[in-house]
Amino acid sequence: ARFGRTVPAASGANGRRADPASPAASSSALGSLLATNGRLRDCLKWQSERGSLVKMNKVKGSTEKGNSRILSLLAQLEKLTLDGTVHDVENGRYVTSKLLHLAQTQEFPFSVLQVSERTKKDITAKGSTGMEIILSTLENSRDQQMTLNILNILNELVSVGGGRRGSILVSKGGSQILLQLLFSASKDLPPNEEIMVQLHSILAKIGPKDKKFGVKARINGALGITLNLVKQNLQNFKLILPCLQLLRVYSNNAVNAISLGKNGVVELMFKIIGPFSRKNTSLVKVSLDTLAALLRSKTNARRSVDRGYLPVLLTIYIDWHRHDTRHRHMLIRKGILTCIKNITSIKLGRKAFVDAEGMKVLYNTSQDCLSVRTLDPLVNISSLIMRKCFPKNRLPIPTIKSVYLFQLPIIPISGPVAQIYNLAPEVDDVVDESDDADDTEVETDNDNENEEYENENKKNDDIETDLSKLKPVQDLGRPVEELEIYKQFFPELTEDFQAYNFTESSNTSPSRSDVQRTGPIIVPTAEELSSKSNMIRASVKGNNIPQSQQILPNVYQGAGQDHKQVTHMDLQNTEKSKNNANYQYSKQNGHTPTQCLNNEITKGLGSMSLHCNNASEDAKCWKPGCESGIENKPRFLTLGETCSKTCQQISGCGKSLFVSSFGQPPSWQQVGTQLGQLCCTGIDTDAEDESSLSSEEPGFSDLPEPGVLQPLHDPDLYVEIVKTTKSVPEYGEVAYPDYFGHIPPPFKEPLIERTYGVQRTKIFQDIERLIHANDIIDKTIYDLDCLSYPVSEDGETLRFNSQFESGNLRKAIQIRKLEYDLILNSDINSNHHHQWFYFEVSGMRNAIPYRFNIINCEKSNSQFNYGMHPIMYSVQEAMLGRPQWVRTGTDICYYKNHFSRSSIAAGGLKGKSYYTLTFTMTFTHKDDVCYFAYHYPYTYSTLQMHIQKLEALHDPQQIYFRRDSICETLGGNPCPVLTITSMPESKSWENLHQFRNRPYIFLTSRVHPGESNSSWVMKGTLEFLMSNNLTAQSLRDSYIFKIVPMLNPDGVINGSHRCSLSGEDLNRQWLTPHPELHPTIYHTKGLLQYLASIQHTPLVFCDYHGHSRKKNVFMYGCSIKETMWQTDVSASSCDLQEDLGYRTLPKVLNQIAPAFCMSSCSFVVEKSKESTARVVVWREVGVARSYTMESTYCGCDQGKYKGQQIGTRHLEEMGAKFCISLLRLKRMTSVECRLPPSLLDVENDLIDTRCNVTSPTTHVLDEDEPRCLEEVDYSAESSDEQDIDLNETADFDPPYFDASTQEEQLSDSDIPKRDCFL
């Protein structure tokens, strides 16, 4: 019928209408419908097209008509107010009502949005005077109806989606006009309710957009007007709702909040807020928001505590929690918690909260909410409140100063070190009497929002803007005559090589009787292992060793085999998962007899002792059936005498510590051999000793000698070096990881994904310590301050130790059966810098989760919150052939705790707290000996061992290698300086001239002891430079490398994180280093100054560092222009001339090094960094390419290694890649490299990328990480922890890679054009 047709009803055979229910009728109706189906479809299509066309034309017409109508109405309204008054009131009412009608058009649903939005746009469009006309009419109107019409129009403009229009209204002076209207309307008795509702509604919406709204409202007397309206109309919900919304906006101003509090607004809010009720929930919600805004004022918070309102809020919260079973009023419950949170921001409020048993209330209610994900905001706020109110505890140590004492030869006059020495003995430096910020409050006129706005736009005052301090001065600072003492460290500049016998063959090298050549130096890198085709070549003499007894799935041929050509053995399943790779030799249920023995052995292992007197008594025979009693455990290890003890399974000992550099095939006889020989020193590889071993042990005598798989690692050499290393604690033990060595695991170690709610769970467990205090054991297990604590032998308690080189653990406290609090030691002569840890754990049971809490961390956030693992080394795994540090642990998080940090350690700031790093570890082996560390340890003794091995293994016919000691440290340890280059081809004048005029590359590392990653990068650099591939040879032919691989040996030895024995950051002493307090810096700077004085200024200076806050590897450099571009000073107006080649090296690294990230680099010079190596060498020595290269502790978030944690392979690869980039740099800066002009326009490139400088060093603390899933404020008080870290410094699996794969065969013509000059 709608389409003009009538479909006849179906009839029966007799002409009568058929029964609709009959089959005949149904069939007839269906046939008729099918017959007309085509016509219906055509009709519907036509109607649809016609309707759409009509609708579009109608809307278009109405829009054009409405647009002209709006402009006409605005013009009429403007004429009515030409002389400042509205004469024609009736016409004014008509025009304003029509405008309101257009803004509220309700004729058709489709046209509502089109017409009303168009009206709003026309009024507020750019260049339109509509808003001014409406405001002018409102200001001049004296008619209530006209005023009400205009207020309704304004309310429509700033309604939902009108944020921008609200800002326009404020910019046109709308807030001032509306406040004045509010004042004048309040004089009417009684005031017009509708006008008051509209005024308060509009002001509540635009107030937050006006930065001076609070001040304007107070000056116009609006506070009292709104407050009186609320007091007089408590039952008029329509009126007081917008009034309360406006009171909340008023309270954002601190002065207004205090004023309203004095006038009883806090008490008034508690009249509205009450127990659970389903009525007027919107009013309750707004009242709670207003109260929360008022309670941000400490004065109001104190008033609330004095009147006992905190227990009232807790009672109300419990009531709403119990009755809101369907969670429909979560916002009200959140509002109550916000009020409690604001009250507990003062010390008096926290005390009242604890007295009212608020901890138990919020703990119990939070436990009820944990199962409902939508209630997470309530759990998070509750957690925040409980953490703030948890009573501040004293760190359980007698003093925050280091346990170890070192008397300085000279005590500084001022500074932190002087403060420590001048501190009276009776002063408690662990905690202050006042552990909270002052509760007093100064009344100011500043809005919080205005302050936030200013903070956001605050300039970086740390950027250096003084050109006189930016321009290089090249002032040596010392007389040239004084610098002559450094001539002895540069014999290569005067060497005539007359004593050398140059031979034609460069492949022959003199053998050294004291060191046995074990094969070529292997540069481990991080290229991917493919599968069986990518194997590690190995040979094991005799193939009768069972797979379950092989040390490693792959080994190199032993040194005693005269370097015969190796055969091949596949490394199977190299791409297996971490668990399979680590435990492929273990049975799923139970342990093999060998493993049982290993359990018994390692159960008694302590760190190797260097001071045992009776070696023969310490060597014990171990049998499979041996009991695990303490009296049968070997006391390792004496290394000062030769063992004469004969075991039943082994004939006379006489050999060194381990025949292999790490674990033997896991048969008990071989393990007994290892342990029985732990008393011996030196390596004896005589055949007689080899034959003295039992020949019945298959494959034992055929294992590789020390250093075959780790060419630079020699356990016995390491022990001998440790004996000569001087430490403040006079360490007498050697940690097993440093003895066994480390082979990178063959599996990838991905960044962990943060488990949702893990931090919350840990915090609640900490809160349980207060609520269920009787469940806490609180037993000291290990304490450097008091080493007389008895060692528990109950089999249930872990044992700890850190008394070995680079170790750091001060105290261990058992909190629960499987939970331990750990406290780190401060740097010597310092009272802070707690980050580096390295300690031993033993006595564990397997398959049981242990929780470890390091409770005195200082930084406000950590990469442990963003995917980083601590690392662990298992002695049993090493004995089974897997001597490796691995990333491990679960439930890892980092958060603020309840231990108070004294103002002495916090730079004078009060109310600071420490932070907790917590992780859970489930051990694989029972009674294992495991080591945990912040990052892969690299000790001073390891460096000395590596240098000695490099020196012994190098070919003196090919490589010029020299090791000197630049000075002795405060602790009496030599600081090595290395010289590496290639030997001249002959003694001819031309070759000697080329040799002496090679450019210098000056490299330093490890100025901060805790940055062990920098030493691994340096190891990669050294190994690559000493290797025999063509790229390394080309580098040696091109440059002379002067390297100081460890600038802070004392700090590394003594387990410090940042300082030397002087208690100072050595990387802040380069401006004026003291020869006695900072000898390594003083003399390293002297080397650089000497080179500058003889016109041999290094081409590149690079200081290797580690970065704890950011991912990837990146560089900091120095540039005047880029520094000025970060300020208001125009670089072009300064007429600066600058060599723009400082970006070349980082850009080359960005292309060839997978871990490198150019976008994280910065070339800005800050005031706080003016005394660092990078800036001083750039400014004073005149090295334009002066860098700090930062390596992450964590991992990569870009490139090939994205999503992986960094390992030693990646770090060593980075060191090799840095060398390769220097070769590229040589090609790019050589005369032969003719570059097109377009590639030399670097300045335009810099200007284009100026906005990409995302991480200037000043902002190293700005988090470059996304939010965690749970939005928990790590610092508990969001604004109290602006951690100022002046670090200039600050993570992957990848298999082996030959660093010269592409570079060896790459000619200059093969380099892409974009590589030539970047």
mmCIF file of C-alpha atoms in Angstrom, residues 76 122 158 168 221 244 255 266 384 403 523 568 708 718 743 768 829 860 885 912 921 977 989 1074 1123 1127 1286 1311:
data_model
loop_
_atom_site.group_PDB
_atom_site.id
_atom_site.type_symbol
_atom_site.label_atom_id
_atom_site.label_comp_id
_atom_site.label_asym_id
_atom_site.label_seq_id
_atom_site.Cartn_x
_atom_site.Cartn_y
_atom_site.Cartn_z
ATOM 1 C CA GLN A 76 20.128 42.148 14.607
ATOM 2 C CA ASP A 122 29.339 30.057 13.145
ATOM 3 C CA VAL A 158 30.333 24.690 26.229
ATOM 4 C CA ILE A 168 37.292 30.766 23.142
ATOM 5 C CA GLY A 221 33.165 37.732 45.716
ATOM 6 C CA LEU A 244 29.202 22.096 44.290
ATOM 7 C CA VAL A 255 44.151 30.287 48.785
ATOM 8 C CA VAL A 266 34.562 20.873 54.846
ATOM 9 C CA LEU A 384 49.153 4.062 47.557
ATOM 10 C CA VAL A 403 81.457 -1.112 56.227
ATOM 11 C CA VAL A 523 86.127 -12.648 18.565
ATOM 12 C CA HIS A 568 83.917 -31.190 13.058
ATOM 13 C CA VAL A 708 90.584 -23.505 24.700
ATOM 14 C CA TYR A 718 93.441 -15.650 37.487
ATOM 15 C CA ILE A 743 80.560 -18.645 28.058
ATOM 16 C CA GLU A 768 51.306 -7.897 55.819
ATOM 17 C CA ASN A 829 84.072 6.946 51.781
ATOM 18 C CA SER A 860 63.228 6.369 41.653
ATOM 19 C CA TRP A 885 75.637 -16.165 33.591
ATOM 20 C CA LYS A 912 62.881 10.435 51.267
ATOM 21 C CA MET A 921 64.008 -17.396 42.141
ATOM 22 C CA VAL A 977 97.527 1.617 29.688
ATOM 23 C CA TRP A 989 112.736 5.810 6.911
ATOM 24 C CA HIS A 1074 93.996 15.963 42.108
ATOM 25 C CA THR A 1123 73.624 23.085 22.179
ATOM 26 C CA THR A 1127 68.056 27.473 23.691
ATOM 27 C CA LEU A 1286 74.200 13.553 37.215
ATOM 28 C CA ILE A 1311 80.435 1.717 0.276
#
